Coordinates of C-alpha atoms and ligand atoms in Angstrom, one line a residue:
M1 CA 23.1 13.8 28.0
I2 CA 26.7 13.4 28.3
L3 CA 26.9 10.3 29.5
E4 CA 25.0 9.0 27.5
Y5 CA 27.4 9.3 23.8
P6 CA 31.2 9.4 25.2
F7 CA 32.4 9.5 22.4
G8 CA 30.5 12.7 21.3
R9 CA 31.9 14.6 24.3
F10 CA 35.1 14.1 23.8
F11 CA 35.4 14.6 20.1
C12 CA 33.4 18.2 21.8
L13 CA 36.4 18.4 24.5
Y14 CA 38.5 17.7 21.5
A15 CA 37.2 20.1 19.1
A16 CA 37.0 23.2 21.9
S17 CA 40.9 21.9 22.8
T18 CA 41.9 22.9 19.7
G19 CA 40.8 25.8 19.5
S20 CA 38.3 25.0 16.3
S21 CA 35.4 27.3 16.6
F22 CA 33.4 25.2 13.4
Q23 CA 34.3 22.0 15.0
L24 CA 32.5 22.4 18.6
V25 CA 29.6 24.2 16.5
G26 CA 29.3 20.7 14.4
T27 CA 29.5 18.7 17.7
V28 CA 27.3 20.8 19.7
M29 CA 24.6 20.6 17.1
M30 CA 25.5 16.8 16.3
L31 CA 24.8 16.3 20.2
E32 CA 21.9 18.9 19.9
S33 CA 20.4 16.4 17.1
M34 CA 21.4 12.8 18.8
E35 CA 19.5 14.3 21.5
Q36 CA 16.6 15.5 19.9
T37 CA 16.5 12.1 18.2
N38 CA 16.6 10.5 21.6
E39 CA 14.1 12.3 23.6
Y40 CA 11.6 11.2 19.6
N41 CA 12.7 8.0 20.8
L42 CA 11.7 8.4 24.0
G43 CA 8.4 9.6 23.0
I44 CA 7.9 6.4 20.5
R45 CA 8.1 4.5 22.9
A46 CA 6.6 5.9 26.4
V47 CA 3.2 6.1 23.5
F48 CA 3.6 2.6 22.5
R49 CA 3.3 1.9 25.8
K50 CA 0.4 3.5 26.6
Q51 CA -0.7 1.8 23.2
K52 CA 0.3 -1.1 24.1
T53 CA -1.5 -1.6 27.4
H54 CA -4.9 0.1 25.5
A55 CA -4.6 -2.3 23.6
L56 CA -5.9 -4.8 26.5
K57 CA -8.3 -3.2 26.7
L58 CA -9.6 -2.8 23.2
R59 CA -10.1 -6.9 23.3
Y60 CA -13.4 -6.6 24.1
S61 CA -14.4 -3.4 22.1
T62 CA -17.8 -3.8 20.9
C63 CA -19.3 -2.9 18.0
E64 CA -20.2 -0.1 19.3
D65 CA -16.8 1.5 20.5
R66 CA -15.4 0.8 16.8
L67 CA -18.3 2.2 15.1
A68 CA -18.1 5.6 17.1
K69 CA -14.5 6.1 16.5
L70 CA -15.1 5.1 12.7
K71 CA -17.3 8.6 13.2
K72 CA -15.1 10.2 14.2
L73 CA -13.1 9.5 11.7
K74 CA -15.1 10.6 9.1
Q75 CA -16.7 13.8 10.5
A76 CA -13.8 15.1 10.4
I77 CA -11.4 14.1 6.9
L78 CA -15.0 15.6 5.5
D79 CA -14.7 18.9 8.5
N80 CA -11.2 19.0 7.1
R81 CA -11.4 18.2 3.3
Q82 CA -10.5 21.9 2.2
E83 CA -7.6 21.9 4.1
M84 CA -6.5 18.7 3.0
C85 CA -6.9 20.4 -1.4
E86 CA -5.3 22.8 0.3
A87 CA -1.6 20.9 2.1
A88 CA -1.7 18.1 -1.7
Y89 CA -1.6 20.9 -3.6
A90 CA 1.3 22.4 -2.0
D91 CA 3.2 19.3 -1.7
F92 CA 3.1 18.6 -5.3
R93 CA 0.4 20.1 -6.6
K94 CA -2.0 17.6 -7.1
T95 CA -5.0 18.8 -8.1
P96 CA -8.1 19.2 -5.9
A97 CA -10.3 17.0 -7.7
E98 CA -7.9 14.1 -7.6
V99 CA -7.4 14.9 -4.1
E100 CA -11.7 14.6 -3.5
F101 CA -12.2 11.4 -5.4
A102 CA -8.9 9.7 -5.1
E103 CA -8.1 10.6 -1.0
I104 CA -10.7 11.9 0.5
F105 CA -13.1 9.9 -1.6
A106 CA -11.6 6.7 -1.5
V107 CA -11.4 6.9 1.6
L108 CA -15.0 7.6 2.4
S109 CA -15.9 4.8 0.6
Q110 CA -14.0 2.3 2.8
L111 CA -15.8 4.2 6.3
N112 CA -18.9 3.5 4.9
T113 CA -18.2 -0.3 3.9
A114 CA -16.5 -0.7 7.3
I115 CA -19.5 1.3 8.9
S116 CA -22.3 -0.6 7.2
R117 CA -20.6 -4.5 8.2
L118 CA -18.4 -3.8 10.8
R119 CA -21.6 -6.0 12.7
K120 CA -20.9 -8.5 10.7
W121 CA -17.3 -9.0 10.5
M122 CA -17.6 -9.6 14.1
K123 CA -19.5 -12.0 14.2
P124 CA -17.3 -14.9 15.0
R125 CA -17.9 -18.1 12.4
H126 CA -19.5 -21.4 13.4
V127 CA -18.1 -24.1 11.9
S128 CA -19.0 -27.7 11.5
S129 CA -17.3 -30.7 13.8
G130 CA -16.4 -33.8 12.1
L131 CA -17.5 -37.6 13.3
V132 CA -14.3 -37.6 16.4
L133 CA -15.2 -33.9 17.1
L134 CA -19.2 -34.6 17.8
G135 CA -19.6 -33.0 20.7
T136 CA -17.8 -30.1 20.2
K137 CA -18.2 -26.7 18.7
G138 CA -16.1 -24.7 17.1
H139 CA -16.2 -21.5 15.9
I140 CA -14.2 -18.6 14.9
R141 CA -13.4 -15.0 16.8
Y142 CA -12.1 -12.0 15.6
E143 CA -10.3 -11.2 18.4
P144 CA -7.7 -7.6 17.5
K145 CA -3.3 -7.6 16.5
G146 CA -3.1 -5.5 20.0
T147 CA -0.8 -2.6 18.6
A148 CA -0.2 -1.6 15.2
L149 CA 2.2 0.1 13.1
I150 CA 1.1 1.9 9.9
I151 CA 4.1 3.2 7.4
S152 CA 2.9 5.1 4.8
P153 CA 4.4 5.9 1.3
W154 CA 4.2 9.5 -0.1
N155 CA 2.0 9.1 -3.4
Y156 CA -1.7 9.0 -1.9
P157 CA -0.4 10.1 1.9
F158 CA -4.5 10.2 3.2
T159 CA -6.0 7.3 1.0
I160 CA -2.4 4.9 2.5
S161 CA -2.2 6.3 6.0
F162 CA -6.0 6.6 6.5
G163 CA -7.7 3.7 4.7
P164 CA -5.4 0.8 6.5
L165 CA -6.6 2.9 10.1
V166 CA -10.3 1.7 9.2
S167 CA -9.3 -1.7 9.2
A168 CA -6.9 -0.6 12.5
I169 CA -10.3 1.0 13.6
A170 CA -12.6 -1.3 13.2
A171 CA -10.5 -4.0 14.3
G172 CA -10.2 -3.1 17.3
N173 CA -6.9 -2.2 17.5
T174 CA -4.7 0.8 18.8
A175 CA -2.8 2.4 15.4
I176 CA 0.9 4.3 15.4
I177 CA 0.5 6.0 12.1
K178 CA 4.5 7.1 9.9
P179 CA 3.6 9.4 6.9
S180 CA 6.4 10.0 4.5
E181 CA 8.2 13.0 5.1
M182 CA 8.0 13.7 1.5
T183 CA 5.2 15.5 1.7
P184 CA 5.4 17.2 4.4
H185 CA 2.0 19.4 4.1
M186 CA -0.3 16.5 3.5
S187 CA 1.7 14.0 6.7
S188 CA 1.3 17.2 9.5
M189 CA -2.5 17.4 8.2
I190 CA -2.5 13.6 8.9
R191 CA -0.7 14.5 12.4
R192 CA -3.5 17.8 12.9
I193 CA -7.1 15.3 12.2
I194 CA -5.6 12.5 14.1
E195 CA -5.0 14.8 16.7
S196 CA -8.1 16.3 17.4
I197 CA -10.1 13.0 17.0
F198 CA -7.9 10.6 18.9
D199 CA -6.0 10.3 22.8
E200 CA -2.2 9.3 21.6
E201 CA -2.5 5.4 23.7
E202 CA -5.4 5.2 20.9
V203 CA -3.5 6.4 17.5
A204 CA -0.6 8.4 17.2
V205 CA 1.2 9.8 14.2
F206 CA 4.8 10.2 14.4
E207 CA 6.4 12.6 10.6
G208 CA 9.4 11.7 9.8
G209 CA 11.7 10.0 7.9
I210 CA 13.8 7.4 7.7
E211 CA 15.3 7.3 11.5
T212 CA 11.9 7.2 12.7
S213 CA 10.8 4.1 10.3
T214 CA 13.5 2.3 12.4
A215 CA 13.2 4.0 16.0
L216 CA 9.1 2.4 15.0
L217 CA 10.5 -0.9 14.1
E218 CA 12.2 -1.7 16.4
L219 CA 9.5 -1.9 18.9
P220 CA 7.5 -5.2 18.8
F221 CA 4.4 -4.3 17.3
D222 CA 1.2 -6.6 16.5
H223 CA 0.7 -5.7 13.3
I224 CA 2.4 -3.8 10.4
F225 CA 1.0 -2.1 7.8
F226 CA 3.7 -1.1 5.5
T227 CA 3.3 0.5 1.9
G228 CA 6.0 1.5 -0.7
S229 CA 8.4 0.3 -2.3
T230 CA 9.6 -3.0 -2.6
M231 CA 13.0 -2.6 -1.3
V232 CA 11.8 -0.5 1.8
G233 CA 9.3 -3.8 1.9
K234 CA 12.6 -5.4 2.4
I235 CA 14.2 -4.2 5.6
V236 CA 10.0 -3.6 7.4
M237 CA 9.8 -7.8 6.4
T238 CA 13.8 -8.4 8.4
A239 CA 12.9 -5.7 11.5
A240 CA 9.3 -7.0 11.9
A241 CA 11.0 -11.1 12.0
K242 CA 13.1 -10.6 14.7
N243 CA 9.9 -9.4 17.1
L244 CA 7.9 -12.1 14.8
S245 CA 5.1 -9.0 14.2
S246 CA 2.5 -9.8 11.8
V247 CA 3.5 -7.8 8.7
T248 CA 1.1 -6.7 5.6
L249 CA 3.8 -5.1 2.9
E250 CA 1.7 -3.6 -0.5
L251 CA 4.7 -3.5 -2.4
G252 CA 5.5 -1.2 -6.2
G253 CA 6.4 -2.7 -9.1
K254 CA 6.3 -3.2 -13.3
S255 CA 2.1 -3.2 -13.6
P256 CA 1.9 -4.7 -17.6
T257 CA -1.2 -3.7 -19.6
I258 CA -1.5 -5.8 -23.1
I259 CA -3.4 -4.7 -25.4
D260 CA -5.6 -6.9 -27.9
K261 CA -6.2 -6.5 -31.6
T262 CA -9.9 -6.9 -30.8
A263 CA -9.9 -3.9 -27.9
D264 CA -12.0 -0.7 -28.1
I265 CA -9.4 1.6 -29.4
K266 CA -10.7 4.7 -28.2
K267 CA -11.8 3.2 -25.7
T268 CA -8.7 1.8 -24.2
A269 CA -6.9 5.0 -25.4
R270 CA -9.4 6.6 -22.8
N271 CA -9.1 4.5 -20.0
L272 CA -5.6 4.8 -20.3
A273 CA -4.5 8.8 -20.3
W274 CA -6.3 8.8 -17.6
S275 CA -5.4 6.0 -15.4
K276 CA -1.4 6.4 -16.6
F277 CA -1.1 10.4 -16.0
L278 CA -3.0 10.8 -13.0
N279 CA -0.9 11.3 -9.8
N280 CA 1.9 12.0 -12.9
G281 CA 1.9 9.0 -13.1
Q282 CA 2.2 8.3 -9.6
T283 CA 0.5 5.5 -9.1
C284 CA 1.3 2.3 -7.5
I285 CA -1.6 0.1 -10.1
S286 CA -0.9 2.6 -12.4
P287 CA 0.1 0.8 -16.3
D288 CA 3.8 0.5 -16.2
H289 CA 4.2 0.0 -19.9
V290 CA 1.9 -1.4 -22.5
Y291 CA 2.3 -3.6 -24.6
V292 CA 0.3 -3.6 -27.8
H293 CA -0.9 -5.8 -30.8
E294 CA 1.6 -4.8 -33.8
D295 CA -1.6 -3.8 -36.4
I296 CA -3.1 -2.0 -34.3
I297 CA -0.4 0.0 -32.9
D298 CA -1.0 2.6 -35.1
E299 CA -4.0 3.7 -34.7
F300 CA -3.4 3.1 -30.5
C301 CA -0.3 5.3 -30.7
A302 CA -3.1 8.3 -32.3
A303 CA -5.8 7.7 -29.9
M304 CA -3.7 8.0 -27.2
E305 CA -2.0 11.5 -28.8
E306 CA -5.4 13.0 -29.0
R307 CA -6.7 12.1 -25.8
V308 CA -4.0 13.1 -24.1
Q309 CA -3.9 16.4 -26.3
R310 CA -7.5 16.9 -25.3
V311 CA -7.1 16.1 -21.6
Y312 CA -4.3 17.6 -21.1
G313 CA -4.0 21.1 -23.7
K314 CA -2.8 20.2 -27.3
T315 CA 0.9 22.4 -26.8
I316 CA 3.6 21.2 -24.0
A317 CA 2.5 25.2 -22.6
D318 CA -0.6 24.1 -22.5
Q319 CA -0.2 21.1 -20.8
S320 CA 2.5 22.8 -18.4
V321 CA 0.0 25.1 -16.2
N322 CA -2.9 23.3 -16.7
P323 CA -3.7 22.7 -13.3
D324 CA -5.2 19.0 -13.4
Y325 CA -1.9 18.3 -14.0
C326 CA 0.5 17.2 -11.2
R327 CA 4.0 17.2 -10.5
I328 CA 6.9 14.9 -9.7
V329 CA 7.2 14.9 -6.1
N330 CA 11.1 16.2 -6.3
Q331 CA 14.1 16.2 -7.6
N332 CA 15.0 13.5 -7.0
H333 CA 12.6 11.3 -8.8
F334 CA 12.1 13.9 -11.5
E335 CA 15.9 13.6 -12.7
R336 CA 15.7 9.7 -12.2
L337 CA 13.0 9.6 -14.9
S338 CA 14.1 11.9 -16.9
A339 CA 17.8 9.8 -16.6
L340 CA 15.4 7.0 -18.3
I341 CA 13.4 9.2 -20.3
D342 CA 17.3 10.2 -21.8
D343 CA 18.5 6.5 -21.4
A344 CA 15.2 5.0 -23.3
V345 CA 15.8 7.9 -26.6
Q346 CA 19.2 7.5 -26.0
G347 CA 18.9 2.8 -26.7
G348 CA 17.3 3.6 -29.8
A349 CA 12.7 4.8 -28.8
E350 CA 10.9 6.8 -31.1
V351 CA 9.3 9.7 -28.9
V352 CA 5.6 9.6 -30.5
F353 CA 4.6 12.6 -28.2
G354 CA 5.6 14.4 -25.2
G355 CA 9.7 14.1 -24.0
E356 CA 9.6 17.6 -22.5
T357 CA 10.8 18.9 -18.7
G358 CA 10.3 22.2 -17.1
P359 CA 10.6 23.6 -14.2
D360 CA 9.1 22.7 -10.6
H361 CA 9.4 18.8 -12.1
F362 CA 7.2 19.2 -14.8
I363 CA 7.3 15.8 -17.2
A364 CA 4.7 16.8 -19.8
P365 CA 2.9 13.5 -20.5
T366 CA 5.1 10.5 -22.5
L367 CA 4.5 8.3 -25.3
L368 CA 7.8 6.5 -26.5
R369 CA 8.3 3.3 -29.3
N370 CA 10.3 1.1 -30.0
V371 CA 11.8 0.8 -27.1
D372 CA 14.6 -1.2 -26.0
H373 CA 13.0 -3.8 -23.3
N374 CA 16.6 -4.4 -21.8
S375 CA 16.8 -0.5 -21.0
A376 CA 15.8 0.4 -17.3
I377 CA 12.9 1.5 -17.8
M378 CA 11.2 -1.5 -18.4
Q379 CA 13.6 -2.9 -16.1
Q380 CA 12.1 -0.7 -13.0
E381 CA 8.4 0.5 -11.7
I382 CA 8.6 4.2 -14.3
F383 CA 6.4 5.8 -11.3
G384 CA 5.5 9.2 -13.6
P385 CA 3.7 10.6 -17.0
V386 CA 5.8 7.9 -19.4
M387 CA 4.9 5.2 -21.3
P388 CA 6.5 2.6 -23.1
V389 CA 4.5 1.2 -25.7
C390 CA 5.6 -2.6 -27.5
P391 CA 4.7 -4.4 -30.2
Y392 CA 3.7 -8.3 -29.9
T393 CA 2.3 -10.3 -32.4
D394 CA 2.7 -13.9 -29.9
I395 CA 0.9 -13.2 -26.7
D396 CA 2.4 -16.4 -25.3
R397 CA 6.4 -14.8 -26.2
V398 CA 4.3 -10.9 -24.1
I399 CA 3.4 -14.2 -21.8
A400 CA 6.7 -15.3 -21.0
E401 CA 8.3 -11.7 -20.5
I402 CA 5.9 -11.1 -18.1
N403 CA 6.1 -15.0 -16.6
S404 CA 10.6 -13.7 -16.3
R405 CA 10.2 -10.5 -14.2
P406 CA 8.5 -9.9 -10.6
K407 CA 4.4 -11.0 -9.9
P408 CA 2.8 -7.5 -10.8
L409 CA 1.0 -5.9 -8.7
A410 CA -1.7 -5.6 -11.5
L411 CA -1.8 -6.9 -14.6
Y412 CA -4.9 -5.6 -17.2
I413 CA -5.9 -6.3 -20.2
F414 CA -7.9 -5.2 -23.2
S415 CA -9.6 -6.9 -25.4
G416 CA -13.0 -8.1 -26.8
D417 CA -11.6 -11.7 -26.9
K418 CA -12.9 -14.0 -23.8
Q419 CA -10.9 -16.5 -24.8
F420 CA -8.4 -14.5 -24.8
I421 CA -8.2 -12.9 -21.7
K422 CA -8.7 -15.9 -20.1
H423 CA -5.5 -17.8 -21.8
V424 CA -4.1 -14.4 -20.2
I425 CA -4.9 -15.2 -17.1
S426 CA -4.8 -18.1 -16.3
R427 CA -1.2 -18.1 -17.8
T428 CA 0.1 -15.2 -15.1
S429 CA 0.2 -13.9 -12.1
A430 CA -0.5 -10.4 -10.4
G431 CA -2.4 -9.0 -7.4
G432 CA -5.1 -8.2 -8.6
T433 CA -6.3 -7.9 -13.2
C434 CA -8.4 -5.3 -14.3
I435 CA -10.3 -5.7 -18.0
N436 CA -11.3 -3.3 -19.9
T437 CA -10.4 -1.3 -17.3
S438 CA -8.1 0.0 -15.4
I439 CA -6.2 0.7 -11.5
V440 CA -9.6 1.1 -9.9
Q441 CA -9.7 -2.3 -8.4
F442 CA -8.9 0.5 -5.6
A443 CA -11.8 1.6 -4.9
Q444 CA -13.9 -2.1 -4.8
D445 CA -14.5 -2.8 -2.0
N446 CA -15.2 -6.4 -2.1
L447 CA -12.3 -7.7 -3.8
P448 CA -8.9 -7.6 -1.9
F449 CA -6.7 -5.7 -2.6
G450 CA -2.3 -6.1 -2.8
G451 CA 0.1 -8.0 -5.1
V452 CA 2.1 -11.2 -4.3
N453 CA 5.1 -11.9 -3.2
D454 CA 8.2 -9.2 -4.8
S455 CA 4.3 -7.3 -5.4
G456 CA 3.2 -7.1 -1.8
I457 CA 2.2 -9.6 0.9
G458 CA -1.6 -10.4 2.3
K459 CA -4.6 -8.5 1.5
A460 CA -6.2 -5.0 2.5
H461 CA -9.3 -3.4 1.8
G462 CA -13.3 -3.6 3.9
E463 CA -13.6 -7.5 5.5
F464 CA -9.7 -8.5 3.8
G465 CA -8.4 -5.3 5.7
F466 CA -10.1 -6.3 8.6
Q467 CA -9.1 -10.0 8.9
A468 CA -5.8 -8.4 8.1
F469 CA -6.2 -6.9 11.4
S470 CA -7.2 -9.1 13.6
N471 CA -6.2 -12.4 15.0
E472 CA -8.5 -16.1 13.8
R473 CA -8.3 -17.0 17.0
A474 CA -10.5 -20.8 17.2
V475 CA -12.2 -21.7 20.2
L476 CA -13.5 -25.3 20.9
H477 CA -15.9 -26.1 23.4
D478 CA -16.5 -29.7 24.1
Q479 CA -19.9 -30.3 25.6
F480 CA -21.0 -34.0 25.0
S481 CA -18.0 -35.2 23.2
M482 CA -17.1 -38.9 23.2
G483 CA -12.7 -38.3 22.5
H484 CA -12.1 -39.9 26.1
M485 CA -13.3 -43.5 24.7
L486 CA -9.6 -43.1 23.1
Y487 CA -7.8 -42.3 25.8
P488 CA -4.7 -44.3 26.8
P489 CA -4.7 -47.7 27.4
Y490 CA -5.1 -48.5 24.3
T491 CA -7.0 -52.4 25.7
P492 CA -8.0 -54.4 22.1
K493 CA -11.3 -52.6 23.1
V494 CA -9.7 -48.7 22.7
R495 CA -8.0 -49.9 19.7
K496 CA -10.2 -51.1 17.9
L497 CA -12.7 -47.9 18.7
I498 CA -9.0 -46.4 17.1
R499 CA -9.4 -49.2 13.9
A500 CA -13.0 -47.9 13.2
V501 CA -12.2 -44.3 13.5
M502 CA -9.1 -45.0 11.0
R503 CA -12.0 -46.5 8.4
F504 CA -13.7 -44.2 9.1
H505 CA -11.8 -41.5 7.1
S506 CA -10.4 -44.2 4.4
Ligands
NAD1 P1 9.6 4.2 0.5 O1 9.3 2.8 0.6 O2 10.7 4.4 0.3 O3 8.8 5.4 1.5 C1 7.8 4.1 2.1 C2 7.1 4.8 3.6 O4 8.6 3.7 4.5 C3 7.6 5.8 4.1 O5 6.7 6.6 5.2 C4 9.4 6.5 4.0 O6 9.7 6.8 5.2 C5 9.4 4.5 5.3 N1 11.0 4.4 4.2 C6 12.1 4.4 3.7 N2 12.9 4.2 4.0 C7 13.5 3.3 4.6 C8 13.5 2.4 5.7 N3 15.0 2.3 4.8 N4 13.4 1.7 6.2 C9 12.8 2.5 7.0 N5 11.4 3.1 6.8 C10 11.5 3.4 5.8 O7 8.6 4.1 -1.3 P2 7.9 6.1 -2.0 O8 8.8 6.2 -2.6 O9 6.7 6.6 -0.4 O10 6.0 5.3 -2.3 C11 6.4 4.8 -3.6 C12 6.7 3.1 -4.2 O11 5.4 3.1 -2.8 C13 6.3 3.2 -5.5 O12 7.1 0.9 -5.0 C14 5.3 2.5 -5.1 O13 4.8 0.6 -5.7 C15 4.4 1.8 -4.0 N6 3.7 1.8 -3.3 C16 2.6 0.6 -3.5 C17 0.8 0.4 -2.9 C18 0.5 -0.2 -3.2 O14 -0.9 0.2 -2.4 N7 0.9 -1.7 -3.0 C19 0.7 2.2 -2.8 C20 1.3 3.5 -3.0 C21 2.9 3.2 -3.5

């Protein structure tokens, strides 16, 4: 211990010699914490080594082996439904109904898809051979990458920890999960569920914050599946580059919504009042800000107010005690969001409804109009129950604004005009798009889920998730090919043959 921390020892002796007990206690505490951190890191490394060894065995794991693990995970989640809801409520008053469908159901759906399709996904894909390779047979074999690291955020801890785990197990990997430190009850629940069904050489969980992530990111994982902010995504990718670990980055950003004048306003408001205020707006694919055609903006704002009052209560007092309305996760985010509202209002934004804050990190469902496009709320991901509504008349100016920003994770279009929808989709880029609905793309396992550049790299869910954790190994088997006829020495006869092949391909 002392040998490992010579400076710590020096300060300890210095503190003792100056008789400063405060300094001494502080230094001893620092040394103890370093010792604990060191022990923890040693624990991480030991588990990582075990998983690396075990991963070699999983290379030849059968579909049945993997199905057995997926079924075990499914049963453990079903057995712990109640406790999962309680943990989520303890962290930020997540309402049990939303935990059931946006966390538990979301994972069960991914588990069911994997269980029913794994055999097909694992099958080698045969490819045809061209003329030159006539007599050979080629196929793609989906082999496990090996040992995977899954780092998850706090907003949907169960979905975003267990979801990638389903893909990792289906693809035959071992995995270490690092859930978020911001939702300790849910993170500890994740650890307990995993520990109850898996040996640590197969799946392990390390709770902790940045220091735990950093220690894990030093290790040469075969794949890193990170979900979180774009800023931390860059840190993860930099760390992964040191070991050339492949990455899937599921990141954030601002997801715009466009409402055309042909949209069904009532239906649109019903949908957005749900998707924006679900989880208190703390959803990566939540509609961030909304562009509404000027002709219908008054009607849209009124429809939103009517809908929000119907769902969450007429007054702020009603809304603050509504058990279906959860809370901002912590004081930092509460202050960040309060400052965003204040800044927008000072910049001339009109509060259509909401804007109030209260104890226990309560922020009322809020709609802002006439927001300055250069204000902070229009620059950063909002990630809270605040919806800026911007009028437009010329859709191409909206498209230009969207294209001037990082490519979004989601772009939503509400319109009854097919040409309009086509126009917007073909001139923008986004990880995913829904038309006349929002956020439900997450539940469609047959579609790839993920961002593009700033909003993410790589895709997840269903077969796309399975492939993210698999190496597509190219296998070519020579049976009776004639390739050797083109080998040197390049006699006139061989050159003639090469020319014939060239002619065939030109
Ligand atoms: P975050 O990036 O702060 O943290 C995510 C994880 O990274 C946590 O486990 C955290 O401990 C770890 N981490 C934080 N700082 C780190 C560092 N410096 N080095 C290494 N690890 C570090 O994100 P968050 O606040 O937990 O989650 C919110 C963000 O996640 C939002 O931007 C949201 O859009 C995004 N998100 C994206 C998706 C998606 O599927 N694309 C899903 C959910 C959330």
